[in-house]
PDB file of C-alpha atoms in Angstrom:
ATOM      1  CA  MET A   1      -0.289  -0.309   0.094  1.00  0.00           C
ATOM      2  CA  ALA A   2       2.873   2.381   0.632  1.00  0.00           C
ATOM      3  CA  PHE A   3       4.685   1.680  -2.274  1.00  0.00           C
ATOM      4  CA  ILE A   4       1.293   2.717  -4.253  1.00  0.00           C
ATOM      5  CA  VAL A   5       0.845   6.379  -2.573  1.00  0.00           C
ATOM      6  CA  LEU A   6       4.488   6.534  -2.629  1.00  0.00           C
ATOM      7  CA  ASP A   7       4.311   6.174  -6.532  1.00  0.00           C
ATOM      8  CA  GLY A   8       1.589   8.749  -6.650  1.00  0.00           C
ATOM      9  CA  GLY A   9      -1.380   6.370  -6.666  1.00  0.00           C
ATOM     10  CA  GLU A  10      -4.289   7.083  -4.150  1.00  0.00           C
ATOM     11  CA  MET A  11      -4.881   5.208  -0.406  1.00  0.00           C
ATOM     12  CA  LEU A  12      -7.571   2.726  -0.630  1.00  0.00           C
ATOM     13  CA  SER A  13     -10.808   3.695   1.357  1.00  0.00           C
ATOM     14  CA  LEU A  14     -11.546   2.097   5.004  1.00  0.00           C
ATOM     15  CA  THR A  15     -14.079  -0.133   2.928  1.00  0.00           C
ATOM     16  CA  SER A  16     -11.613  -1.202   0.679  1.00  0.00           C
ATOM     17  CA  LEU A  17      -8.831  -1.486   2.977  1.00  0.00           C
ATOM     18  CA  LEU A  18     -11.003  -3.830   5.437  1.00  0.00           C
ATOM     19  CA  LYS A  19     -12.142  -6.058   1.989  1.00  0.00           C
ATOM     20  CA  VAL A  20      -8.092  -6.143   1.222  1.00  0.00           C
ATOM     21  CA  ILE A  21      -7.296  -7.556   4.968  1.00  0.00           C
ATOM     22  CA  VAL A  22     -10.670  -9.944   5.134  1.00  0.00           C
ATOM     23  CA  GLY A  23      -9.335 -11.363   1.876  1.00  0.00           C
ATOM     24  CA  ILE A  24      -5.683 -11.922   2.454  1.00  0.00           C
ATOM     25  CA  ALA A  25      -6.592 -13.792   6.173  1.00  0.00           C
ATOM     26  CA  LEU A  26      -9.495 -15.643   4.526  1.00  0.00           C
ATOM     27  CA  ASN A  27      -6.789 -17.070   1.572  1.00  0.00           C
ATOM     28  CA  VAL A  28      -3.738 -17.533   4.023  1.00  0.00           C
ATOM     29  CA  VAL A  29      -5.681 -19.296   6.489  1.00  0.00           C
ATOM     30  CA  LEU A  30      -7.520 -21.219   3.971  1.00  0.00           C
ATOM     31  CA  PHE A  31      -4.666 -22.203   1.470  1.00  0.00           C
ATOM     32  CA  SER A  32      -2.309 -22.617   4.426  1.00  0.00           C
ATOM     33  CA  ILE A  33      -4.584 -25.282   6.041  1.00  0.00           C
ATOM     34  CA  GLY A  34      -4.708 -26.749   2.588  1.00  0.00           C
ATOM     35  CA  ALA A  35      -1.108 -26.885   2.422  1.00  0.00           C
ATOM     36  CA  TYR A  36      -0.721 -28.346   5.715  1.00  0.00           C
ATOM     37  CA  GLY A  37      -3.554 -31.035   4.979  1.00  0.00           C
ATOM     38  CA  ILE A  38      -1.593 -32.033   1.572  1.00  0.00           C
ATOM     39  CA  SER A  39       1.825 -32.199   3.191  1.00  0.00           C
ATOM     40  CA  LEU A  40       0.709 -35.091   5.569  1.00  0.00           C
ATOM     41  CA  GLY A  41       0.874 -37.082   2.357  1.00  0.00           C
ATOM     42  CA  LEU A  42       4.332 -35.807   1.125  1.00  0.00           C
ATOM     43  CA  ARG A  43       7.462 -37.689   2.273  1.00  0.00           C
ATOM     44  CA  SER A  44      10.313 -35.605   0.210  1.00  0.00           C
ATOM     45  CA  SER A  45      11.334 -32.152  -0.435  1.00  0.00           C
ATOM     46  CA  LYS A  46      10.978 -33.227  -4.516  1.00  0.00           C
ATOM     47  CA  GLY A  47       7.245 -33.778  -3.684  1.00  0.00           C
ATOM     48  CA  TRP A  48       6.903 -30.330  -1.949  1.00  0.00           C
ATOM     49  CA  SER A  49       8.583 -28.741  -4.710  1.00  0.00           C
ATOM     50  CA  THR A  50       6.849 -30.312  -7.335  1.00  0.00           C
ATOM     51  CA  LEU A  51       3.449 -29.681  -5.437  1.00  0.00           C
ATOM     52  CA  ALA A  52       4.094 -26.121  -4.909  1.00  0.00           C
ATOM     53  CA  SER A  53       4.706 -25.739  -8.607  1.00  0.00           C
ATOM     54  CA  ILE A  54       1.738 -27.289  -9.607  1.00  0.00           C
ATOM     55  CA  SER A  55      -0.568 -25.878  -7.273  1.00  0.00           C
ATOM     56  CA  GLY A  56       0.524 -22.434  -7.894  1.00  0.00           C
ATOM     57  CA  THR A  57      -0.424 -22.740 -11.471  1.00  0.00           C
ATOM     58  CA  LEU A  58      -3.448 -24.385 -10.648  1.00  0.00           C
ATOM     59  CA  VAL A  59      -4.618 -21.584  -8.027  1.00  0.00           C
ATOM     60  CA  GLY A  60      -3.736 -19.110 -10.840  1.00  0.00           C
ATOM     61  CA  PHE A  61      -5.929 -20.567 -13.368  1.00  0.00           C
ATOM     62  CA  LEU A  62      -8.891 -21.669 -10.661  1.00  0.00           C
ATOM     63  CA  GLY A  63      -8.684 -17.801  -9.558  1.00  0.00           C
ATOM     64  CA  GLY A  64      -9.289 -16.245 -12.630  1.00  0.00           C
ATOM     65  CA  VAL A  65      -5.668 -14.904 -12.401  1.00  0.00           C
ATOM     66  CA  TYR A  66      -4.265 -16.229 -15.984  1.00  0.00           C
ATOM     67  CA  LEU A  67      -7.367 -15.825 -17.951  1.00  0.00           C
ATOM     68  CA  PRO A  68     -10.470 -13.590 -17.116  1.00  0.00           C
ATOM     69  CA  MET A  69     -13.603 -15.780 -16.098  1.00  0.00           C
ATOM     70  CA  GLY A  70     -15.601 -14.013 -19.154  1.00  0.00           C
ATOM     71  CA  PHE A  71     -13.176 -15.985 -21.334  1.00  0.00           C
ATOM     72  CA  LEU A  72     -13.783 -19.240 -19.669  1.00  0.00           C
ATOM     73  CA  PRO A  73     -16.354 -21.647 -21.092  1.00  0.00           C
ATOM     74  CA  LYS A  74     -19.779 -21.231 -19.316  1.00  0.00           C
ATOM     75  CA  GLY A  75     -19.473 -24.845 -17.766  1.00  0.00           C
ATOM     76  CA  VAL A  76     -16.204 -24.352 -16.419  1.00  0.00           C
ATOM     77  CA  ALA A  77     -16.853 -20.705 -15.008  1.00  0.00           C
ATOM     78  CA  SER A  78     -20.146 -22.475 -13.366  1.00  0.00           C
ATOM     79  CA  VAL A  79     -17.918 -24.857 -11.558  1.00  0.00           C
ATOM     80  CA  LEU A  80     -15.334 -22.057 -10.671  1.00  0.00           C
ATOM     81  CA  LYS A  81     -18.154 -20.218  -8.688  1.00  0.00           C
ATOM     82  CA  PHE A  82     -18.230 -22.898  -6.192  1.00  0.00           C
ATOM     83  CA  LEU A  83     -14.460 -23.213  -5.368  1.00  0.00           C
ATOM     84  CA  PRO A  84     -12.927 -21.122  -2.873  1.00  0.00           C
ATOM     85  CA  PHE A  85     -10.081 -19.684  -5.190  1.00  0.00           C
ATOM     86  CA  LEU A  86     -12.223 -17.447  -7.433  1.00  0.00           C
ATOM     87  CA  HIS A  87     -13.889 -15.858  -4.182  1.00  0.00           C
ATOM     88  CA  GLY A  88     -10.758 -15.334  -2.532  1.00  0.00           C
ATOM     89  CA  ALA A  89      -9.363 -13.532  -5.520  1.00  0.00           C
ATOM     90  CA  SER A  90     -12.280 -11.606  -6.688  1.00  0.00           C
ATOM     91  CA  ILE A  91     -12.523 -10.326  -2.704  1.00  0.00           C
ATOM     92  CA  LEU A  92      -8.941  -8.842  -3.653  1.00  0.00           C
ATOM     93  CA  ARG A  93     -10.086  -7.530  -6.667  1.00  0.00           C
ATOM     94  CA  LYS A  94     -13.062  -5.772  -5.302  1.00  0.00           C
ATOM     95  CA  GLY A  95     -11.061  -4.124  -2.353  1.00  0.00           C
ATOM     96  CA  CYS A  96      -8.041  -2.779  -4.970  1.00  0.00           C
ATOM     97  CA  VAL A  97      -9.801  -1.999  -7.819  1.00  0.00           C
ATOM     98  CA  GLN A  98     -13.367  -0.129  -6.848  1.00  0.00           C
ATOM     99  CA  ALA A  99     -12.050   3.729  -6.741  1.00  0.00           C
ATOM    100  CA  ALA A 100     -10.401   2.899 -10.258  1.00  0.00           C
ATOM    101  CA  LEU A 101     -13.184   1.410 -11.635  1.00  0.00           C
ATOM    102  CA  ASP A 102     -15.747   4.424 -10.310  1.00  0.00           C
ATOM    103  CA  LYS A 103     -13.333   6.889 -11.923  1.00  0.00           C
ATOM    104  CA  THR A 104     -12.859   4.633 -15.325  1.00  0.00           C
ATOM    105  CA  PHE A 105     -16.381   4.000 -15.746  1.00  0.00           C
ATOM    106  CA  ALA A 106     -17.902   7.430 -14.890  1.00  0.00           C
ATOM    107  CA  GLY A 107     -20.743   8.709 -17.024  1.00  0.00           C
ATOM    108  CA  CYS A 108     -20.986   5.093 -18.861  1.00  0.00           C
ATOM    109  CA  PRO A 109     -24.248   3.884 -19.015  1.00  0.00           C
ATOM    110  CA  SER A 110     -24.051   0.998 -15.477  1.00  0.00           C
ATOM    111  CA  GLU A 111     -24.208  -2.335 -17.647  1.00  0.00           C
ATOM    112  CA  ILE A 112     -21.195  -1.605 -19.292  1.00  0.00           C
ATOM    113  CA  ALA A 113     -19.110  -1.494 -15.755  1.00  0.00           C
ATOM    114  CA  THR A 114     -21.578  -4.057 -14.348  1.00  0.00           C
ATOM    115  CA  ASN A 115     -20.295  -6.481 -17.738  1.00  0.00           C
ATOM    116  CA  TYR A 116     -16.792  -5.366 -17.313  1.00  0.00           C
ATOM    117  CA  GLN A 117     -16.917  -6.503 -13.257  1.00  0.00           C
ATOM    118  CA  GLU A 118     -18.104  -9.565 -14.133  1.00  0.00           C
ATOM    119  CA  TYR A 119     -15.928 -10.770 -17.068  1.00  0.00           C
ATOM    120  CA  VAL A 120     -12.429 -10.055 -15.350  1.00  0.00           C
ATOM    121  CA  GLY A 121     -13.890 -11.835 -12.082  1.00  0.00           C
ATOM    122  CA  ILE A 122     -14.483  -8.478  -9.865  1.00  0.00           C
ATOM    123  CA  THR A 123     -17.665  -9.786  -9.249  1.00  0.00           C
ATOM    124  CA  VAL A 124     -19.173 -13.324  -9.350  1.00  0.00           C
ATOM    125  CA  LYS A 125     -22.475 -13.803 -10.127  1.00  0.00           C
ATOM    126  CA  ALA A 126     -24.503 -17.052  -9.360  1.00  0.00           C
ATOM    127  CA  GLY A 127     -28.067 -17.750  -9.756  1.00  0.00           C
ATOM    128  CA  GLY A 128     -28.647 -14.514 -11.813  1.00  0.00           C
ATOM    129  CA  HIS A 129     -27.292 -12.045  -8.642  1.00  0.00           C
ATOM    130  CA  VAL A 130     -24.075 -10.525  -8.180  1.00  0.00           C
ATOM    131  CA  LEU A 131     -22.949 -12.245  -4.848  1.00  0.00           C
ATOM    132  CA  SER A 132     -21.660  -9.955  -1.824  1.00  0.00           C
ATOM    133  CA  THR A 133     -18.613  -9.818  -0.505  1.00  0.00           C
ATOM    134  CA  ALA A 134     -19.923 -10.926   2.480  1.00  0.00           C
ATOM    135  CA  ALA A 135     -21.647 -14.006   0.676  1.00  0.00           C
ATOM    136  CA  GLN A 136     -18.051 -14.176  -0.500  1.00  0.00           C
ATOM    137  CA  VAL A 137     -16.927 -14.712   2.824  1.00  0.00           C
ATOM    138  CA  GLY A 138     -19.388 -17.045   4.251  1.00  0.00           C
ATOM    139  CA  ILE A 139     -18.472 -19.375   0.946  1.00  0.00           C
ATOM    140  CA  MET A 140     -14.684 -19.209   1.862  1.00  0.00           C
ATOM    141  CA  THR A 141     -15.205 -20.043   5.475  1.00  0.00           C
ATOM    142  CA  LEU A 142     -17.219 -22.597   4.754  1.00  0.00           C
ATOM    143  CA  TRP A 143     -14.157 -23.926   2.750  1.00  0.00           C
ATOM    144  CA  LEU A 144     -11.888 -23.172   5.668  1.00  0.00           C
ATOM    145  CA  VAL A 145     -14.360 -25.104   8.093  1.00  0.00           C
ATOM    146  CA  ALA A 146     -14.135 -28.479   5.870  1.00  0.00           C
ATOM    147  CA  ALA A 147     -10.377 -27.966   5.298  1.00  0.00           C
ATOM    148  CA  LEU A 148      -9.975 -27.949   8.871  1.00  0.00           C
ATOM    149  CA  ALA A 149     -12.198 -30.926   9.505  1.00  0.00           C
ATOM    150  CA  ALA A 150     -10.626 -32.709   6.958  1.00  0.00           C
ATOM    151  CA  VAL A 151      -7.264 -31.878   8.171  1.00  0.00           C
ATOM    152  CA  PHE A 152      -8.126 -32.655  11.754  1.00  0.00           C
ATOM    153  CA  ALA A 153      -9.413 -36.122  10.426  1.00  0.00           C
ATOM    154  CA  ILE A 154      -6.285 -36.939   8.494  1.00  0.00           C
ATOM    155  CA  SER A 155      -3.878 -36.014  11.452  1.00  0.00           C
ATOM    156  CA  ARG A 156      -5.745 -37.663  13.773  1.00  0.00           C
ATOM    157  CA  ARG A 157      -5.801 -41.033  11.751  1.00  0.00           C
ATOM    158  CA  LYS A 158      -2.170 -40.539  11.210  1.00  0.00           C
ATOM    159  CA  HIS A 159      -1.234 -40.140  14.615  1.00  0.00           C
ATOM    160  CA  LEU A 160      -3.282 -43.390  15.659  1.00  0.00           C
ATOM    161  CA  SER A 161      -1.714 -45.158  12.765  1.00  0.00           C
ATOM    162  CA  ARG A 162       1.283 -44.874  14.420  1.00  0.00           C
TER     163      ARG A 162
END
């Protein structure tokens, strides 16, 4: 944030900053739990580095980072809406670009801004409605609870089998 301001950019609003902090926290906790769960099955540093390479690339695609959501086939985009990667990226995008979007699309018909935001994955539409940030946080929280339960079960089973 400091770099952006020092480079002549604007400071994020309090609401946007809160979205970014929540998005970062949810992403870090969720993906740390997932990485820990996967690491329970790894036995070598080579396996870990291979997993890191593959998962980093996969998360980029699943989060709509490498290809915008609007570019993907509808079936693929529909599946991604159920995964936490897209919602984590969307929360961060909303927080980081909202002020710029407001300036960029000022004076344009609202459907142009709406279509653009959906195309690039700033907003996520499900069931014909744009999901709120709170709904996306809820989806990620459900994934977090599920991942925590799975990791707990795997850890317990591994511990009991020793």
